[in-house]
Tab-separated table of C-alpha atoms in Angstrom:
chain	number	residue	atom	x	y	z
A	3	MET	CA	56.442	64.671	133.372
A	4	GLY	CA	56.698	67.586	131.294
A	5	LEU	CA	58.070	70.856	129.900
A	6	LYS	CA	57.239	74.136	131.395
A	7	LYS	CA	54.588	75.949	128.994
A	8	GLU	CA	56.877	78.117	127.665
A	9	ARG	CA	59.471	75.716	126.459
A	10	CYS	CA	56.469	74.196	124.718
A	11	ASP	CA	55.377	77.108	123.248
A	12	ALA	CA	59.205	77.741	121.784
A	13	PHE	CA	59.235	74.161	120.642
A	14	ALA	CA	55.967	74.715	118.928
A	15	SER	CA	56.766	77.946	117.255
A	16	GLY	CA	60.237	76.624	116.379
A	17	ARG	CA	62.185	79.380	118.374
A	18	THR	CA	65.556	77.618	119.586
A	19	ILE	CA	65.943	76.240	123.616
A	20	THR	CA	69.130	77.433	125.073
A	21	ASN	CA	72.427	75.466	125.455
A	22	GLU	CA	72.297	75.776	128.876
A	23	TYR	CA	68.407	74.702	129.735
A	24	TYR	CA	68.732	71.837	127.331
A	25	LEU	CA	72.772	70.773	129.167
A	26	ASN	CA	70.843	70.807	132.543
A	27	SER	CA	67.379	69.216	132.122
A	28	TRP	CA	65.809	66.039	131.890
A	29	ALA	CA	64.561	66.515	127.964
A	30	GLY	CA	68.181	67.390	126.740
A	31	ARG	CA	69.351	63.748	128.360
A	32	LEU	CA	66.735	61.526	127.143
A	33	PHE	CA	65.732	63.274	123.855
A	34	PRO	CA	69.362	63.887	122.122
A	35	VAL	CA	67.770	64.224	118.785
A	36	VAL	CA	64.991	66.731	119.651
A	37	LYS	CA	68.123	68.782	121.495
A	38	GLU	CA	70.083	68.229	118.331
A	39	VAL	CA	66.893	69.675	116.179
A	40	LEU	CA	66.641	72.729	118.283
A	41	LEU	CA	70.376	73.962	119.200
A	42	ASN	CA	71.139	73.951	115.135
A	43	ARG	CA	69.143	76.681	113.592
A	44	ARG	CA	69.955	77.952	110.260
A	45	VAL	CA	72.560	81.187	110.023
A	46	VAL	CA	72.546	83.565	107.260
A	47	VAL	CA	74.441	87.271	106.442
A	48	THR	CA	71.929	89.675	105.991
A	49	GLY	CA	74.521	92.491	106.117
A	50	MET	CA	77.803	93.645	105.202
A	51	GLY	CA	79.934	96.733	105.487
A	52	LEU	CA	83.848	97.220	104.507
A	53	VAL	CA	86.650	99.614	105.143
A	54	THR	CA	89.941	98.682	102.881
A	55	PRO	CA	92.640	99.162	101.480
A	56	LEU	CA	90.720	99.319	98.354
A	57	GLY	CA	87.900	101.201	99.467
A	58	ILE	CA	85.420	102.603	101.845
A	59	GLY	CA	82.538	100.432	101.473
A	60	VAL	CA	81.171	97.415	99.734
A	61	PRO	CA	80.348	98.365	96.268
A	62	GLU	CA	83.719	99.922	96.042
A	63	THR	CA	85.928	97.460	97.413
A	64	TRP	CA	84.286	94.721	95.546
A	65	LYS	CA	84.310	96.197	92.280
A	66	ARG	CA	88.090	96.632	92.567
A	67	LEU	CA	89.009	93.301	94.396
A	68	CYS	CA	87.021	91.712	91.049
A	69	ALA	CA	89.343	94.240	88.594
A	70	GLY	CA	92.201	92.454	90.111
A	71	LYS	CA	93.410	96.099	91.093
A	72	SER	CA	95.531	96.852	94.131
A	73	GLY	CA	95.651	98.781	97.268
A	74	ILE	CA	99.096	98.501	98.294
A	75	THR	CA	101.004	101.652	98.181
A	76	GLU	CA	104.199	103.514	99.909
A	77	ILE	CA	103.450	104.261	103.416
A	78	THR	CA	102.358	107.506	104.137
A	79	ARG	CA	101.712	107.052	107.882
A	80	PHE	CA	105.124	107.510	109.342
A	81	ASP	CA	109.058	108.074	108.238
A	82	THR	CA	110.094	104.738	106.161
A	83	ALA	CA	113.655	106.227	105.559
A	84	GLU	CA	115.130	103.557	108.551
A	85	HIS	CA	112.875	100.860	107.760
A	86	GLN	CA	113.665	98.006	105.176
A	87	THR	CA	109.924	97.888	104.435
A	88	LYS	CA	108.470	101.290	102.934
A	89	ILE	CA	104.972	100.061	101.831
A	90	ALA	CA	101.763	98.514	103.104
A	91	GLY	CA	97.999	98.849	102.250
A	92	GLU	CA	96.854	102.082	103.848
A	93	VAL	CA	92.961	102.973	104.209
A	94	LYS	CA	92.571	106.278	101.939
A	95	ASP	CA	90.148	108.726	102.150
A	96	PHE	CA	88.380	107.628	105.027
A	97	HIS	CA	86.817	110.323	107.555
A	98	PRO	CA	85.730	109.048	110.781
A	99	GLU	CA	83.428	111.739	111.507
A	100	ASP	CA	81.194	110.501	108.583
A	101	PHE	CA	80.153	107.531	110.753
A	102	VAL	CA	80.526	108.811	114.355
A	103	PRO	CA	80.105	112.042	116.360
A	104	LYS	CA	82.460	114.698	115.246
A	105	LYS	CA	84.010	114.771	118.885
A	106	GLU	CA	83.716	111.502	119.762
A	107	ALA	CA	85.677	110.555	116.338
A	108	LYS	CA	88.833	112.361	117.974
A	109	ARG	CA	89.472	110.393	120.476
A	110	LEU	CA	88.936	106.798	118.999
A	111	GLN	CA	91.881	104.981	117.483
A	112	PRO	CA	91.967	103.840	113.635
A	113	PHE	CA	90.709	100.416	114.297
A	114	ILE	CA	87.891	100.875	116.598
A	115	SER	CA	86.790	103.904	113.997
A	116	TYR	CA	87.140	101.356	110.955
A	117	ALA	CA	84.746	98.929	112.661
A	118	MET	CA	82.216	101.315	113.717
A	119	ALA	CA	82.177	102.893	109.950
A	120	ALA	CA	81.924	98.788	108.956
A	121	THR	CA	78.957	98.557	111.365
A	122	ARG	CA	76.806	101.528	110.246
A	123	MET	CA	77.325	100.228	106.892
A	124	ALA	CA	76.067	96.720	107.330
A	125	MET	CA	73.409	97.636	109.978
A	126	GLU	CA	71.684	99.977	106.946
A	127	ASP	CA	72.714	97.046	104.406
A	128	SER	CA	70.540	94.814	106.866
A	129	GLY	CA	67.662	97.272	108.231
A	130	LEU	CA	68.382	95.583	111.328
A	131	VAL	CA	66.815	97.785	113.961
A	132	ILE	CA	67.858	97.167	117.942
A	133	ASP	CA	65.484	98.345	120.074
A	134	HIS	CA	64.171	97.493	124.046
A	135	SER	CA	62.264	94.166	122.704
A	136	ASN	CA	65.285	92.222	120.787
A	137	CYS	CA	68.696	94.090	122.198
A	138	GLY	CA	69.188	91.806	124.917
A	139	SER	CA	69.044	89.184	122.249
A	140	ILE	CA	71.735	90.934	119.998
A	141	GLY	CA	75.787	91.188	120.179
A	142	VAL	CA	78.784	91.886	118.984
A	143	ILE	CA	82.171	89.755	118.941
A	144	THR	CA	84.755	91.128	117.016
A	145	GLY	CA	88.529	90.060	116.409
A	146	CYS	CA	91.638	92.057	116.620
A	147	GLY	CA	95.525	91.486	116.546
A	148	LEU	CA	96.967	94.390	117.982
A	149	GLY	CA	94.589	96.840	119.267
A	150	GLY	CA	95.731	100.813	119.660
A	151	LEU	CA	99.251	99.813	118.753
A	152	GLY	CA	100.118	103.171	117.038
A	153	PHE	CA	98.987	105.127	120.343
A	154	MET	CA	100.883	103.057	122.701
A	155	GLU	CA	103.648	103.844	120.775
A	156	GLU	CA	102.714	107.894	121.197
A	157	THR	CA	102.045	106.799	125.029
A	158	ILE	CA	105.193	105.486	125.481
A	159	LEU	CA	107.527	108.227	123.910
A	160	SER	CA	105.179	111.186	125.603
A	161	LEU	CA	105.492	109.347	128.997
A	162	SER	CA	109.910	108.695	128.391
A	163	GLU	CA	110.041	112.494	127.200
A	164	ARG	CA	107.642	114.275	129.030
A	165	GLY	CA	106.593	112.064	132.353
A	166	PRO	CA	103.221	110.246	133.684
A	167	LYS	CA	101.007	113.436	133.981
A	168	ARG	CA	101.342	113.697	130.229
A	169	VAL	CA	99.875	110.422	129.570
A	170	SER	CA	96.185	110.420	128.098
A	171	PRO	CA	93.560	109.187	130.358
A	172	PHE	CA	92.157	107.830	126.832
A	173	PHE	CA	95.374	105.716	126.630
A	174	ILE	CA	94.120	102.336	128.421
A	175	PRO	CA	90.287	102.322	126.852
A	176	MET	CA	91.315	103.529	123.273
A	177	MET	CA	94.004	101.127	123.488
A	178	ILE	CA	92.615	97.770	124.276
A	179	GLY	CA	91.395	95.459	121.555
A	180	ASN	CA	87.881	94.891	122.931
A	181	MET	CA	87.215	98.434	122.756
A	182	ALA	CA	85.735	98.174	118.916
A	183	ALA	CA	82.915	95.334	120.157
A	184	GLY	CA	82.063	97.703	123.196
A	185	MET	CA	81.916	101.116	121.098
A	186	ILE	CA	79.198	99.132	118.370
A	187	SER	CA	78.040	97.777	121.672
A	188	ILE	CA	77.091	101.440	123.070
A	189	HIS	CA	76.600	103.315	119.695
A	190	PHE	CA	73.879	100.329	118.468
A	191	GLY	CA	72.291	99.017	121.384
A	192	ALA	CA	72.881	95.480	120.751
A	193	GLN	CA	73.182	93.908	124.954
A	194	GLY	CA	73.351	90.837	124.146
A	195	PRO	CA	76.764	88.285	123.616
A	196	ASN	CA	79.399	90.697	123.934
A	197	ALA	CA	83.246	89.788	123.005
A	198	SER	CA	86.597	90.377	121.290
A	199	ILE	CA	88.819	87.641	119.865
A	200	ALA	CA	92.554	88.473	120.225
A	201	THR	CA	93.917	85.265	118.244
A	202	ALA	CA	96.899	86.843	116.120
A	203	CYS	CA	95.375	86.528	112.377
A	204	ALA	CA	92.355	84.298	112.781
A	205	ALA	CA	90.772	86.669	114.996
A	206	GLY	CA	88.226	88.044	112.531
A	207	ALA	CA	87.300	84.385	111.089
A	208	HIS	CA	87.084	82.978	115.067
A	209	ALA	CA	84.384	85.944	115.847
A	210	VAL	CA	82.524	85.134	113.122
A	211	GLY	CA	82.402	81.541	113.990
A	212	ASP	CA	81.874	82.131	117.277
A	213	SER	CA	79.156	84.291	116.907
A	214	PHE	CA	77.864	81.535	114.041
A	215	LYS	CA	77.953	79.165	116.908
A	216	LEU	CA	76.004	80.958	119.369
A	217	ILE	CA	72.963	82.055	117.048
A	218	GLN	CA	72.963	78.473	115.967
A	219	MET	CA	72.754	77.138	119.835
A	220	GLY	CA	70.065	79.745	120.732
A	221	MET	CA	72.334	82.154	122.344
A	222	ALA	CA	71.477	85.289	120.360
A	223	ASP	CA	69.174	85.841	117.343
A	224	ALA	CA	71.583	88.080	115.828
A	225	MET	CA	75.596	89.052	115.731
A	226	ILE	CA	77.367	92.170	114.885
A	227	THR	CA	80.957	90.199	113.855
A	228	GLY	CA	84.273	90.882	111.946
A	229	GLY	CA	87.384	91.760	112.619
A	230	THR	CA	89.520	95.359	112.117
A	231	GLU	CA	92.367	95.766	112.651
A	232	ALA	CA	94.990	99.426	111.973
A	233	VAL	CA	98.485	98.441	112.545
A	234	ILE	CA	100.445	100.696	109.995
A	235	THR	CA	103.180	101.887	112.556
A	236	PRO	CA	106.805	102.113	112.900
A	237	THR	CA	107.017	99.384	115.537
A	238	CYS	CA	104.449	97.063	113.543
A	239	ILE	CA	106.757	97.507	110.425
A	240	ALA	CA	110.144	97.091	112.175
A	241	GLY	CA	108.705	94.197	114.521
A	242	PHE	CA	107.592	91.843	111.305
A	243	ASN	CA	111.006	92.825	109.178
A	244	ALA	CA	112.737	91.675	111.786
A	245	MET	CA	111.373	88.244	111.619
A	246	LYS	CA	112.356	88.440	107.655
A	247	ALA	CA	107.674	88.479	107.230
A	248	LEU	CA	107.344	91.454	105.535
A	249	SER	CA	108.337	92.088	101.523
A	250	THR	CA	110.692	94.157	100.518
A	251	ARG	CA	109.684	95.112	97.291
A	252	ASN	CA	109.209	98.788	97.728
A	253	GLY	CA	109.959	99.676	93.979
A	254	ASP	CA	107.273	97.980	92.709
A	255	PRO	CA	104.314	98.274	95.379
A	256	GLU	CA	101.104	96.813	93.651
A	257	LYS	CA	103.368	93.874	92.595
A	258	ALA	CA	105.158	93.053	95.971
A	259	SER	CA	102.069	91.160	97.561
A	260	ARG	CA	102.144	87.594	94.948
A	261	PRO	CA	100.830	84.338	96.948
A	262	PHE	CA	101.667	81.073	95.554
A	263	ASP	CA	103.943	82.863	93.353
A	264	ARG	CA	107.555	81.860	92.866
A	265	ASP	CA	108.773	85.216	93.558
A	266	ARG	CA	107.087	85.895	96.484
A	267	ASP	CA	108.878	87.268	99.080
A	268	GLY	CA	106.878	88.469	102.332
A	269	PHE	CA	103.605	89.284	102.606
A	270	VAL	CA	101.855	92.974	103.247
A	271	VAL	CA	100.610	94.848	106.009
A	272	GLY	CA	96.916	96.222	105.535
A	273	GLU	CA	94.815	97.878	107.585
A	274	GLY	CA	90.703	98.150	107.891
A	275	SER	CA	87.809	96.336	108.794
A	276	GLY	CA	85.009	93.644	107.869
A	277	ILE	CA	81.794	93.498	109.833
A	278	MET	CA	78.808	90.886	109.184
A	279	ILE	CA	75.596	91.155	110.200
A	280	LEU	CA	74.505	87.514	111.316
A	281	GLU	CA	71.449	86.170	111.733
A	282	ALA	CA	68.761	83.340	112.683
A	283	LEU	CA	66.970	82.477	109.080
A	284	GLU	CA	63.651	82.201	110.730
A	285	ARG	CA	64.273	85.784	111.901
A	286	ALA	CA	65.608	87.058	108.825
A	287	LEU	CA	63.063	85.802	106.620
A	288	GLU	CA	60.405	87.071	109.411
A	289	ARG	CA	61.192	90.689	108.418
A	290	GLY	CA	62.348	90.495	105.144
A	291	ALA	CA	66.040	91.010	105.097
A	292	PRO	CA	68.404	90.732	102.467
A	293	ILE	CA	70.238	87.032	102.437
A	294	TYR	CA	74.057	87.253	101.023
A	295	ALA	CA	74.946	83.287	102.455
A	296	GLU	CA	74.165	80.820	104.487
A	297	ILE	CA	76.848	79.624	106.956
A	298	ILE	CA	77.349	76.114	107.379
A	299	GLY	CA	80.552	75.281	108.878
A	300	TYR	CA	82.685	76.440	111.956
A	301	GLY	CA	86.483	74.404	112.536
A	302	MET	CA	88.759	75.539	114.905
A	303	THR	CA	92.415	73.650	115.981
A	304	GLY	CA	95.825	74.227	117.274
A	305	ASP	CA	98.864	73.483	115.423
A	306	GLY	CA	100.806	72.491	118.815
A	307	TYR	CA	104.294	72.712	116.897
A	308	HIS	CA	105.988	76.152	116.801
A	309	MET	CA	105.119	80.081	117.896
A	310	THR	CA	105.200	81.480	113.763
A	311	SER	CA	105.676	78.533	111.590
A	312	PRO	CA	103.209	76.129	110.418
A	313	PRO	CA	104.038	72.623	110.561
A	314	PRO	CA	105.232	71.770	107.212
A	315	ASP	CA	102.888	69.082	106.119
A	316	GLY	CA	100.189	71.799	107.046
A	317	SER	CA	98.389	69.306	109.376
A	318	GLY	CA	96.957	71.762	111.604
A	319	ALA	CA	95.177	73.242	109.237
A	320	ALA	CA	93.953	70.056	107.533
A	321	ARG	CA	92.282	69.147	110.562
A	322	CYS	CA	90.575	72.648	110.556
A	323	MET	CA	89.249	72.477	107.503
A	324	LYS	CA	87.912	69.171	108.151
A	325	ALA	CA	86.590	69.954	111.688
A	326	ALA	CA	84.620	72.273	109.180
A	327	LEU	CA	83.104	70.119	106.445
A	328	LYS	CA	82.193	67.885	109.476
A	329	ASP	CA	80.413	70.674	111.109
A	330	ALA	CA	79.044	71.394	107.561
A	331	GLY	CA	77.813	68.085	107.683
A	332	ILE	CA	79.213	67.859	103.801
A	333	ASN	CA	81.891	65.838	101.499
A	334	TYR	CA	84.604	67.954	100.504
A	335	ASP	CA	83.752	67.410	96.591
A	336	ARG	CA	81.223	69.682	97.502
A	337	VAL	CA	83.430	73.026	98.222
A	338	ASP	CA	83.719	75.456	94.779
A	339	TYR	CA	86.393	77.565	95.914
A	340	ILE	CA	88.459	78.450	98.825
A	341	ASN	CA	89.279	82.055	99.435
A	342	ALA	CA	93.288	81.415	101.052
A	343	HIS	CA	95.093	82.190	104.201
A	344	GLY	CA	97.450	83.058	101.353
A	345	THR	CA	99.942	85.904	102.738
A	346	SER	CA	102.526	85.787	100.382
A	347	THR	CA	105.362	83.569	102.073
A	348	GLN	CA	107.301	80.986	101.629
A	349	LEU	CA	105.882	78.776	104.402
A	350	ASN	CA	102.204	79.728	104.374
A	351	ASP	CA	101.646	79.222	101.237
A	352	LEU	CA	103.366	76.389	100.872
A	353	TYR	CA	101.747	74.685	103.966
A	354	GLU	CA	98.884	75.649	102.578
A	355	THR	CA	98.530	74.218	99.755
A	356	ARG	CA	99.200	71.252	100.640
A	357	ALA	CA	97.041	70.905	103.510
A	358	VAL	CA	94.378	71.785	101.112
A	359	LYS	CA	95.554	68.541	98.888
A	360	ALA	CA	95.617	66.474	101.898
A	361	VAL	CA	92.256	67.406	102.996
A	362	PHE	CA	90.671	67.350	99.280
A	363	LYS	CA	92.554	64.805	97.409
A	364	GLU	CA	91.906	64.640	94.058
A	365	HIS	CA	89.285	67.569	94.240
A	366	ALA	CA	91.983	70.058	95.505
A	367	TYR	CA	92.646	70.309	91.556
A	368	SER	CA	89.380	70.639	90.604
A	369	LEU	CA	88.125	73.668	93.126
A	370	ALA	CA	89.173	77.367	92.303
A	371	MET	CA	91.752	78.890	95.595
A	372	SER	CA	92.516	82.151	95.566
A	373	SER	CA	94.298	85.097	98.485
A	374	THR	CA	92.151	88.199	98.154
A	375	LYS	CA	95.654	88.981	100.307
A	376	SER	CA	97.268	89.777	96.908
A	377	MET	CA	95.104	92.819	96.434
A	378	THR	CA	94.539	93.828	100.495
A	379	GLY	CA	97.441	93.161	101.917
A	380	HIS	CA	97.426	90.850	104.987
A	381	LEU	CA	95.102	93.133	107.825
A	382	LEU	CA	96.220	90.371	110.497
A	383	GLY	CA	93.380	90.699	112.874
A	384	GLY	CA	91.352	92.016	110.410
A	385	ALA	CA	91.777	89.910	107.424
A	386	GLY	CA	89.178	87.284	108.609
A	387	GLY	CA	86.602	89.750	108.730
A	388	ILE	CA	87.077	91.158	105.504
A	389	GLU	CA	87.576	87.974	103.563
A	390	THR	CA	84.658	86.470	105.251
A	391	VAL	CA	82.687	89.054	103.202
A	392	PHE	CA	84.154	88.164	100.352
A	393	THR	CA	83.768	85.174	100.460
A	394	ALA	CA	79.862	85.752	100.988
A	395	LEU	CA	79.652	87.687	97.993
A	396	SER	CA	81.853	84.930	95.986
A	397	VAL	CA	78.770	82.654	96.631
A	398	HIS	CA	76.115	85.900	96.414
A	399	GLU	CA	77.467	86.746	92.725
A	400	ASP	CA	78.889	83.717	91.330
A	401	ILE	CA	82.499	85.808	91.296
A	402	ILE	CA	85.547	84.535	92.378
A	403	PRO	CA	88.268	87.428	92.602
A	404	PRO	CA	91.465	86.848	91.163
A	405	THR	CA	95.029	86.067	92.560
A	406	ILE	CA	97.108	89.087	91.237
A	407	ASN	CA	100.882	88.928	90.751
A	408	HIS	CA	100.457	85.437	89.732
A	409	GLU	CA	102.947	85.242	87.492
A	410	HIS	CA	105.327	81.980	87.991
A	411	SER	CA	103.934	78.998	89.984
A	412	ALA	CA	106.112	78.284	92.842
A	413	GLU	CA	107.606	74.561	93.624
A	414	GLU	CA	104.571	72.469	94.797
A	415	CYS	CA	102.023	75.371	94.405
A	416	ASP	CA	100.159	73.512	91.324
A	417	LEU	CA	96.459	74.567	92.341
A	418	ASP	CA	93.677	76.568	90.560
A	419	TYR	CA	94.863	79.984	91.831
A	420	VAL	CA	92.503	81.848	89.620
A	421	PRO	CA	95.396	84.103	88.663
A	422	ASN	CA	95.386	87.438	87.764
A	423	VAL	CA	91.832	87.721	86.613
A	424	ALA	CA	88.531	87.268	88.399
A	425	ARG	CA	86.208	84.161	87.408
A	426	LYS	CA	82.276	84.448	86.549
A	427	THR	CA	81.354	80.860	87.628
A	428	PRO	CA	79.014	79.261	89.955
A	429	VAL	CA	79.265	79.147	93.436
A	430	ASN	CA	77.094	77.323	95.299
A	431	VAL	CA	79.485	75.920	98.598
A	432	ALA	CA	82.943	78.283	99.534
A	433	MET	CA	85.324	77.936	102.398
A	434	THR	CA	87.466	80.792	103.867
A	435	ASN	CA	91.176	80.102	105.501
A	436	SER	CA	92.434	81.991	108.362
A	437	PHE	CA	95.436	80.883	110.456
A	438	GLY	CA	97.538	82.728	112.752
A	439	PHE	CA	101.005	82.786	114.893
A	440	GLY	CA	100.700	80.359	118.098
A	441	GLY	CA	99.318	77.712	115.608
A	442	THR	CA	95.948	78.804	115.885
A	443	ASN	CA	93.131	78.113	112.955
A	444	ALA	CA	89.505	78.996	112.151
A	445	VAL	CA	88.216	77.615	108.875
A	446	LEU	CA	84.529	78.665	107.602
A	447	ILE	CA	81.914	77.394	104.883
A	448	LEU	CA	79.332	79.231	103.186
A	449	GLN	CA	76.580	78.450	100.839
A	450	LYS	CA	73.709	80.090	99.193
A	451	ALA	CA	70.942	80.732	100.915
A	452	GLU	CA	68.761	78.356	98.590
A	453	HIS	CA	71.121	75.720	98.462
A	454	ARG	CA	70.166	72.473	100.127
A	455	GLY	CA	70.953	69.349	99.916
């Protein structure tokens, strides 16, 4: 009785055997230790791309982020005269034809264009080449909350005023959220696992986490993953205003997003995309790829509490952080930095702080925690994508971006939020939090690729 020859060869060479095979094999049942080893490949970040309100590309965005610059300005996309909120984190000076063929660029909605651009940057950064020899083992998972909302608004208006014959044949394919992952797959030839995650503000982080698990379990060798969003539109702003969720500090846009600050009055909508290339460590080493950080833990939970409000004790978020720590196999005191969800709303900032205190106990006052949304605004479904990139850069560069506009600590918000000025300090292990409407939570943990033990 024995494994088939190709399975033996895979074992001997250190290649991962698929989860499906082991779940249905005598080896998986009789040798759980072997199964555990083979289904836990190390996963690293080898490439990154960014399109954000702070700039186009990783170098520009990271430089401005660490300098504490804000990307929040007055909205230019539509007339805000009748809106309570007139500010947002718009992407400036972006030209889709710089990243995709000009003819096709005209047909793509911004959330797709942003993701395509960030992917091209990440692929170039990684040096990953997709061809017939590896296309089936490289996949794409992106997160997106609302897809082509702007195109939907335009189409509904056109339908109402001009009738059904004036509806574009591109309406459906350019509106649906999964088209970002689909177009990336088409343009770059990635024929492995392909999916789109729509878990509101946790979507980008869920996409990265799911990609991490696919590689870890041997269902892919590399994944293109992250989040994207572009919904600075009349409907989006009006909808969040109706919920009293947005800042109305219109006279001072750069100071509007102020997570954990006493005078915060709501979040600011942002747009853009953050895409990463994740690879199995052995594959990355084989081709001499750059390695920015290693992903070691992923947690996901549901609050089971309320459509839009987290529970006051932050229990859902706390369970998610604990799940990520358990998955990583580390104690809470190993974490040096948390890239917070930190939206700048009254409830989220307070409840996230309570959750961190519940999980990290006395260590909550020793670690650093900052919200980069103070500078980018909240990218909704795209937030987890750019914030995982920021977290990887913090680990790689040993720099913690600040929480700007932190002038007066709010009641109970008494942790180290890295106020206003970036901090140069060792960051061996970092966590990033993403929480969404519906009570959906995602937490990722990254460490220095060479950091073991």
